[in-house]
mmCIF file with all atom_site columns, C-alpha atoms in Angstrom:
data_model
loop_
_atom_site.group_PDB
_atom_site.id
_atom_site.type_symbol
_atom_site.label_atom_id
_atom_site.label_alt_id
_atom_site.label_comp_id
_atom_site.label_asym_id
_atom_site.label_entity_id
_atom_site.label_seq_id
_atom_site.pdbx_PDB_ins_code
_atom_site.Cartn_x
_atom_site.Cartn_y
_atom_site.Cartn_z
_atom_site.occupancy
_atom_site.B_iso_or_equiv
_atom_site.pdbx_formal_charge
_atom_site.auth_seq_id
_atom_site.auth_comp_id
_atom_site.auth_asym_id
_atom_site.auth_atom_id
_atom_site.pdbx_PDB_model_num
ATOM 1   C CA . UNK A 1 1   ? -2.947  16.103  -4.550  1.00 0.00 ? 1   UNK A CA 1
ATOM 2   C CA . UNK A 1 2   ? -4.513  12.701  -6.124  1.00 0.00 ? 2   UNK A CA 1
ATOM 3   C CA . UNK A 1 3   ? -7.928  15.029  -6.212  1.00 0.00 ? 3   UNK A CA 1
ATOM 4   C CA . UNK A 1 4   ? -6.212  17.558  -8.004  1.00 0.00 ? 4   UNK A CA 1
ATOM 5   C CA . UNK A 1 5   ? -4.454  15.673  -10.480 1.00 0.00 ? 5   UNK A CA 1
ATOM 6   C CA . UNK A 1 6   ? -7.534  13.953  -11.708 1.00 0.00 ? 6   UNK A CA 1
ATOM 7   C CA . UNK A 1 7   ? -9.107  17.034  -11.899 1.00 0.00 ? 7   UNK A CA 1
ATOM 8   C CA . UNK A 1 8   ? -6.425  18.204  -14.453 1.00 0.00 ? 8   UNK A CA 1
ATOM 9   C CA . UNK A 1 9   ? -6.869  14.961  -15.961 1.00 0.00 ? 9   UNK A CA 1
ATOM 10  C CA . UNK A 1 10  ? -10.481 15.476  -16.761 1.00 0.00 ? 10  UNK A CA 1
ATOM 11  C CA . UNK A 1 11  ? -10.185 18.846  -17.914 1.00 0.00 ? 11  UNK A CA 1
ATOM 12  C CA . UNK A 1 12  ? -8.010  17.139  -20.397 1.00 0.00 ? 12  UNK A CA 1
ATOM 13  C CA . UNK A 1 13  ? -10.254 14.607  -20.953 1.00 0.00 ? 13  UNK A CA 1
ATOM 14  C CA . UNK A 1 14  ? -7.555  11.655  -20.142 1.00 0.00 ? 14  UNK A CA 1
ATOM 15  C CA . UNK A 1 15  ? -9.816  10.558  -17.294 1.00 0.00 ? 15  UNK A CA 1
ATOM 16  C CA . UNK A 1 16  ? -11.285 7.305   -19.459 1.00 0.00 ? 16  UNK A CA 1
ATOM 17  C CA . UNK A 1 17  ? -8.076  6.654   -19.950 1.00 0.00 ? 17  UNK A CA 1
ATOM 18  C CA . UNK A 1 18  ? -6.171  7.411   -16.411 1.00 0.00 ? 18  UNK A CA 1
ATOM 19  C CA . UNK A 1 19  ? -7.058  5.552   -13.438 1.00 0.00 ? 19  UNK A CA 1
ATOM 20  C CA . UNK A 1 20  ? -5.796  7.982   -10.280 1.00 0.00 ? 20  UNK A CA 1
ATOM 21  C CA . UNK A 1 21  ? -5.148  6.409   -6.772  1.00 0.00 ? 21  UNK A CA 1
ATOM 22  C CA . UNK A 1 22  ? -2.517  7.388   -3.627  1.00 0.00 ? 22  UNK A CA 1
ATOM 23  C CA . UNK A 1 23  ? 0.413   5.343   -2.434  1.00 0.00 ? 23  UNK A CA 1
ATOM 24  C CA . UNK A 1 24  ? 2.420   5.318   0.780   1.00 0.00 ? 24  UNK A CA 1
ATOM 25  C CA . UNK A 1 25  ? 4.926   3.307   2.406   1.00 0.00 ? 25  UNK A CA 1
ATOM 26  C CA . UNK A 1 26  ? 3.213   2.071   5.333   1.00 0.00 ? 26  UNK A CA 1
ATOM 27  C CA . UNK A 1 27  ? 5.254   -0.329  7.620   1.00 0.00 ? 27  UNK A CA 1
ATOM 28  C CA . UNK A 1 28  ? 6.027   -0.391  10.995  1.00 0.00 ? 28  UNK A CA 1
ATOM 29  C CA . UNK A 1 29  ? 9.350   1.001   11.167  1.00 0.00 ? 29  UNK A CA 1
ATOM 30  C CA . UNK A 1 30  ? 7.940   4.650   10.166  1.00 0.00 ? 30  UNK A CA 1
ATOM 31  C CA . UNK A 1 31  ? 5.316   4.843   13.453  1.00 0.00 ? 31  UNK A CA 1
ATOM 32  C CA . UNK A 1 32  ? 2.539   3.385   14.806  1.00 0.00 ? 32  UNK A CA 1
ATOM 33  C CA . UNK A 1 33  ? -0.280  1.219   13.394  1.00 0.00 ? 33  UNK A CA 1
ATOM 34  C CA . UNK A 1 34  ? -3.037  3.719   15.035  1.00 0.00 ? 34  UNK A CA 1
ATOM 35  C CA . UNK A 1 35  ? -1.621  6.791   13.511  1.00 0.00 ? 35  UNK A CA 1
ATOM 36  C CA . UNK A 1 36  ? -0.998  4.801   10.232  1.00 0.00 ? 36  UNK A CA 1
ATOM 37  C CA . UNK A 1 37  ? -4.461  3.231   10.234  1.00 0.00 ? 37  UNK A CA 1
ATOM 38  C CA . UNK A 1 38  ? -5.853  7.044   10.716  1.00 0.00 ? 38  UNK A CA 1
ATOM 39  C CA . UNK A 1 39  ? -4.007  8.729   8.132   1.00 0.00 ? 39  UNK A CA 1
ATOM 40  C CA . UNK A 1 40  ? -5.248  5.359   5.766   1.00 0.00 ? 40  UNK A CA 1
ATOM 41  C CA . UNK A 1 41  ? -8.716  6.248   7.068   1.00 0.00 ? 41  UNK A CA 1
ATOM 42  C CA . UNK A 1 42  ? -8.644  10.111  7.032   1.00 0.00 ? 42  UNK A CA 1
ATOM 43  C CA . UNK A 1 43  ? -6.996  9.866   3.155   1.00 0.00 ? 43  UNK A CA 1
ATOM 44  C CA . UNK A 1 44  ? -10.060 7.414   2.231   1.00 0.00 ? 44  UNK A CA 1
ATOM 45  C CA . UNK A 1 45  ? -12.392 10.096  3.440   1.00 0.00 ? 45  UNK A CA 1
ATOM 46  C CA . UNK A 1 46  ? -11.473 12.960  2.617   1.00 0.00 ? 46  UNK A CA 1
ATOM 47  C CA . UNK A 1 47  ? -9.900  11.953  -1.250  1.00 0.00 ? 47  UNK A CA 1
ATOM 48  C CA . UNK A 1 48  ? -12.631 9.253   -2.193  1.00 0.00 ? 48  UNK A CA 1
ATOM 49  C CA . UNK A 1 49  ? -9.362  7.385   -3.657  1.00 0.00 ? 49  UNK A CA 1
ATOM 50  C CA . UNK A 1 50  ? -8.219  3.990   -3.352  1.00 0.00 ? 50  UNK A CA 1
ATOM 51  C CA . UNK A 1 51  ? -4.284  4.124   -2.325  1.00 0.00 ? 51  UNK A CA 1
ATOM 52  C CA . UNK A 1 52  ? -1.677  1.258   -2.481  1.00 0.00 ? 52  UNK A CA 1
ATOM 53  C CA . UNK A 1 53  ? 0.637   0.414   0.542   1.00 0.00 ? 53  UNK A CA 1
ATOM 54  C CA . UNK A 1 54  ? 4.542   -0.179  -0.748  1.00 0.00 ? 54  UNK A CA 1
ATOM 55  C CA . UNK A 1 55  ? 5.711   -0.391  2.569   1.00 0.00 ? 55  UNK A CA 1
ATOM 56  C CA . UNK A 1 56  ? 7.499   -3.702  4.283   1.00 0.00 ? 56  UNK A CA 1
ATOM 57  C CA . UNK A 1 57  ? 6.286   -5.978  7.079   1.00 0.00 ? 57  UNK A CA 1
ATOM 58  C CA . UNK A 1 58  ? 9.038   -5.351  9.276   1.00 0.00 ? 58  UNK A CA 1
ATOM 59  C CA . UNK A 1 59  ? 8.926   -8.327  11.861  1.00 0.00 ? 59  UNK A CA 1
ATOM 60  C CA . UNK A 1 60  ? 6.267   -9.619  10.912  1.00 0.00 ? 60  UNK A CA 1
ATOM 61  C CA . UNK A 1 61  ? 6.177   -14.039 10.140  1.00 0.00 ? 61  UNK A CA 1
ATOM 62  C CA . UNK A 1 62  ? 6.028   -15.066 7.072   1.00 0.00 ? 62  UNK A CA 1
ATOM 63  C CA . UNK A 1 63  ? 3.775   -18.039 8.667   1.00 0.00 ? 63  UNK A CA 1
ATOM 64  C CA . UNK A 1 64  ? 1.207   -17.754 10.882  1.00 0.00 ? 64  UNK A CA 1
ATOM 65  C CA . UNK A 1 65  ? -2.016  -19.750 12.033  1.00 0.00 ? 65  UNK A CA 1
ATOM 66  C CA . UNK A 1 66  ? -3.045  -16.399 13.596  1.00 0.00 ? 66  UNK A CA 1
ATOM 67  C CA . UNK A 1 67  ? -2.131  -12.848 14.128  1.00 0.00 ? 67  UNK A CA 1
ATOM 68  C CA . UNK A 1 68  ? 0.985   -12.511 14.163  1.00 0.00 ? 68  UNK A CA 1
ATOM 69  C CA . UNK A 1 69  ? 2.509   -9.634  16.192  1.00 0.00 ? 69  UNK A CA 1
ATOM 70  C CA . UNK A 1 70  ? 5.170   -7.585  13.615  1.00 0.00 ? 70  UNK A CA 1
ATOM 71  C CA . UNK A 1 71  ? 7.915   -4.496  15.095  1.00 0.00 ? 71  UNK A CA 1
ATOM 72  C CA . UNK A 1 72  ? 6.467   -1.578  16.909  1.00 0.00 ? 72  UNK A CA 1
ATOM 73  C CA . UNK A 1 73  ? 3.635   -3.176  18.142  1.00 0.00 ? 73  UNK A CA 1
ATOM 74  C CA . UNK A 1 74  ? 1.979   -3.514  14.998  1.00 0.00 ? 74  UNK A CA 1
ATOM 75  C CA . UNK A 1 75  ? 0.667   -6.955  13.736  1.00 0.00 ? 75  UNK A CA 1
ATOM 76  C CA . UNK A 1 76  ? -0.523  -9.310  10.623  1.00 0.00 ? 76  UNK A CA 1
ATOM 77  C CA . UNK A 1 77  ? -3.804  -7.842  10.991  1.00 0.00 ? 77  UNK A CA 1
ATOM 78  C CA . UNK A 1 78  ? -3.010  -4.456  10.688  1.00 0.00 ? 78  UNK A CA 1
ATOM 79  C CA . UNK A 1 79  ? -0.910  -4.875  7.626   1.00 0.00 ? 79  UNK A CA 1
ATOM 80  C CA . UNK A 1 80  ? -3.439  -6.607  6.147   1.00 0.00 ? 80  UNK A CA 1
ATOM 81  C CA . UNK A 1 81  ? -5.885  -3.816  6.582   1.00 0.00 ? 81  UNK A CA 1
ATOM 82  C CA . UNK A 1 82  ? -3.754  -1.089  5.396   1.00 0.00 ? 82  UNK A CA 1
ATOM 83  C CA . UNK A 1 83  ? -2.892  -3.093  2.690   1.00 0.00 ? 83  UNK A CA 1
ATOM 84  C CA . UNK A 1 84  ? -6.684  -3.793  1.565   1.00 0.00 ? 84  UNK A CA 1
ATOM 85  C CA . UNK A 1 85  ? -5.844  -7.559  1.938   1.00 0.00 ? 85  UNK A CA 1
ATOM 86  C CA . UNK A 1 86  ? -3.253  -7.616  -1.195  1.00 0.00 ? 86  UNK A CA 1
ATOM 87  C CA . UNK A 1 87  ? 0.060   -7.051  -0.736  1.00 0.00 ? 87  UNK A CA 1
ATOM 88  C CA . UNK A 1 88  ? 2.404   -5.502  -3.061  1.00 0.00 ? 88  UNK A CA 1
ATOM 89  C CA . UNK A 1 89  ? 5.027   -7.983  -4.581  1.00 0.00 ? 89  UNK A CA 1
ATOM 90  C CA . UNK A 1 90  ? 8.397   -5.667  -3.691  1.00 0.00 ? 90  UNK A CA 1
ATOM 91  C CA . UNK A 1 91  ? 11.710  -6.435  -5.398  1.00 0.00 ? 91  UNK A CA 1
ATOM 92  C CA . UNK A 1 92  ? 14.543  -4.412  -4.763  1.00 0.00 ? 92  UNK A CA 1
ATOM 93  C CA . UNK A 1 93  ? 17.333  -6.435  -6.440  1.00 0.00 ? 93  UNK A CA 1
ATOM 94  C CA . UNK A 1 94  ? 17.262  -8.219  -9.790  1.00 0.00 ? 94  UNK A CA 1
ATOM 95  C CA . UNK A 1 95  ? 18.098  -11.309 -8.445  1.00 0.00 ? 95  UNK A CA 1
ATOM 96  C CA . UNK A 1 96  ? 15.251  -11.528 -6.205  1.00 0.00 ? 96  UNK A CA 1
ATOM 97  C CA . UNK A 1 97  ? 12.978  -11.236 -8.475  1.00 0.00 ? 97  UNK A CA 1
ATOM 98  C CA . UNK A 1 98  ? 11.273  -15.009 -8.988  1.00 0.00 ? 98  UNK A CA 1
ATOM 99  C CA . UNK A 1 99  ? 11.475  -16.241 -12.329 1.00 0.00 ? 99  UNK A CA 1
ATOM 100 C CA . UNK A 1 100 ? 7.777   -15.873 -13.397 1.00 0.00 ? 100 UNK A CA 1
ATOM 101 C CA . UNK A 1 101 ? 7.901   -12.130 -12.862 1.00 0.00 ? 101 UNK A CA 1
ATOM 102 C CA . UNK A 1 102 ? 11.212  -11.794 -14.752 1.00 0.00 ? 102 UNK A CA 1
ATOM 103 C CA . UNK A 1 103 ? 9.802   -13.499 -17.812 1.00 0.00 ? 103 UNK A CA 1
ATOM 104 C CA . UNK A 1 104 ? 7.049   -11.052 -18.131 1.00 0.00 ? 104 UNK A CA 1
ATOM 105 C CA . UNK A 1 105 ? 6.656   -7.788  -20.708 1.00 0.00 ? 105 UNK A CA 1
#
């Protein structure tokens, strides 16, 4: 789908202007890390696009000197991979949303 899209988009010559990437909500509480991690893998090799993870950390700590184990087996390691190392800031209520970030345009 993201292949196809950008191939409209350059047909339409919006490409310079239009980054394209994938997203999916990767956490723990839809299956496992392995079949997660694959479908991560199989979508970077196949699509040749980066993809964002919007998915939670169920279980995992907030803290940790080392790799923390999360829910369903999965751990801080794994969302960190699937995550390329950055994690999505995720606000689902207004008044969550830290003061910085609220401020912005």
């Amino acid at each position: 789908m993201v292949a196809a899209v950008q191939s409209y988009n350059h047909s339409k010559g919006y490409d310079s202007q239009v980054v394209m990437m994938g997203a999916n909500d990767m956490e723990p509480g839809f299956g496992s890390a392995s079949s997660t991690i694959a479908w991560a893998q199989g979508f970077a090799s196949v699509s040749g696009y980066l993809y964002l993870d919007y998915g939670s950390a169920d279980g995992c700590p907030q803290y940790s000197t080392g790799n923390g184990s999360c829910n369903n087996g999965w751990n801080q390691y794994h969302e960190w991979y699937l995550s390329w190392g950055h994690r999505l800031p995720l606000w689902r209520q207004k008044s969550t949303i830290p003061p910085w970030h609220a401020s912005g345009p």
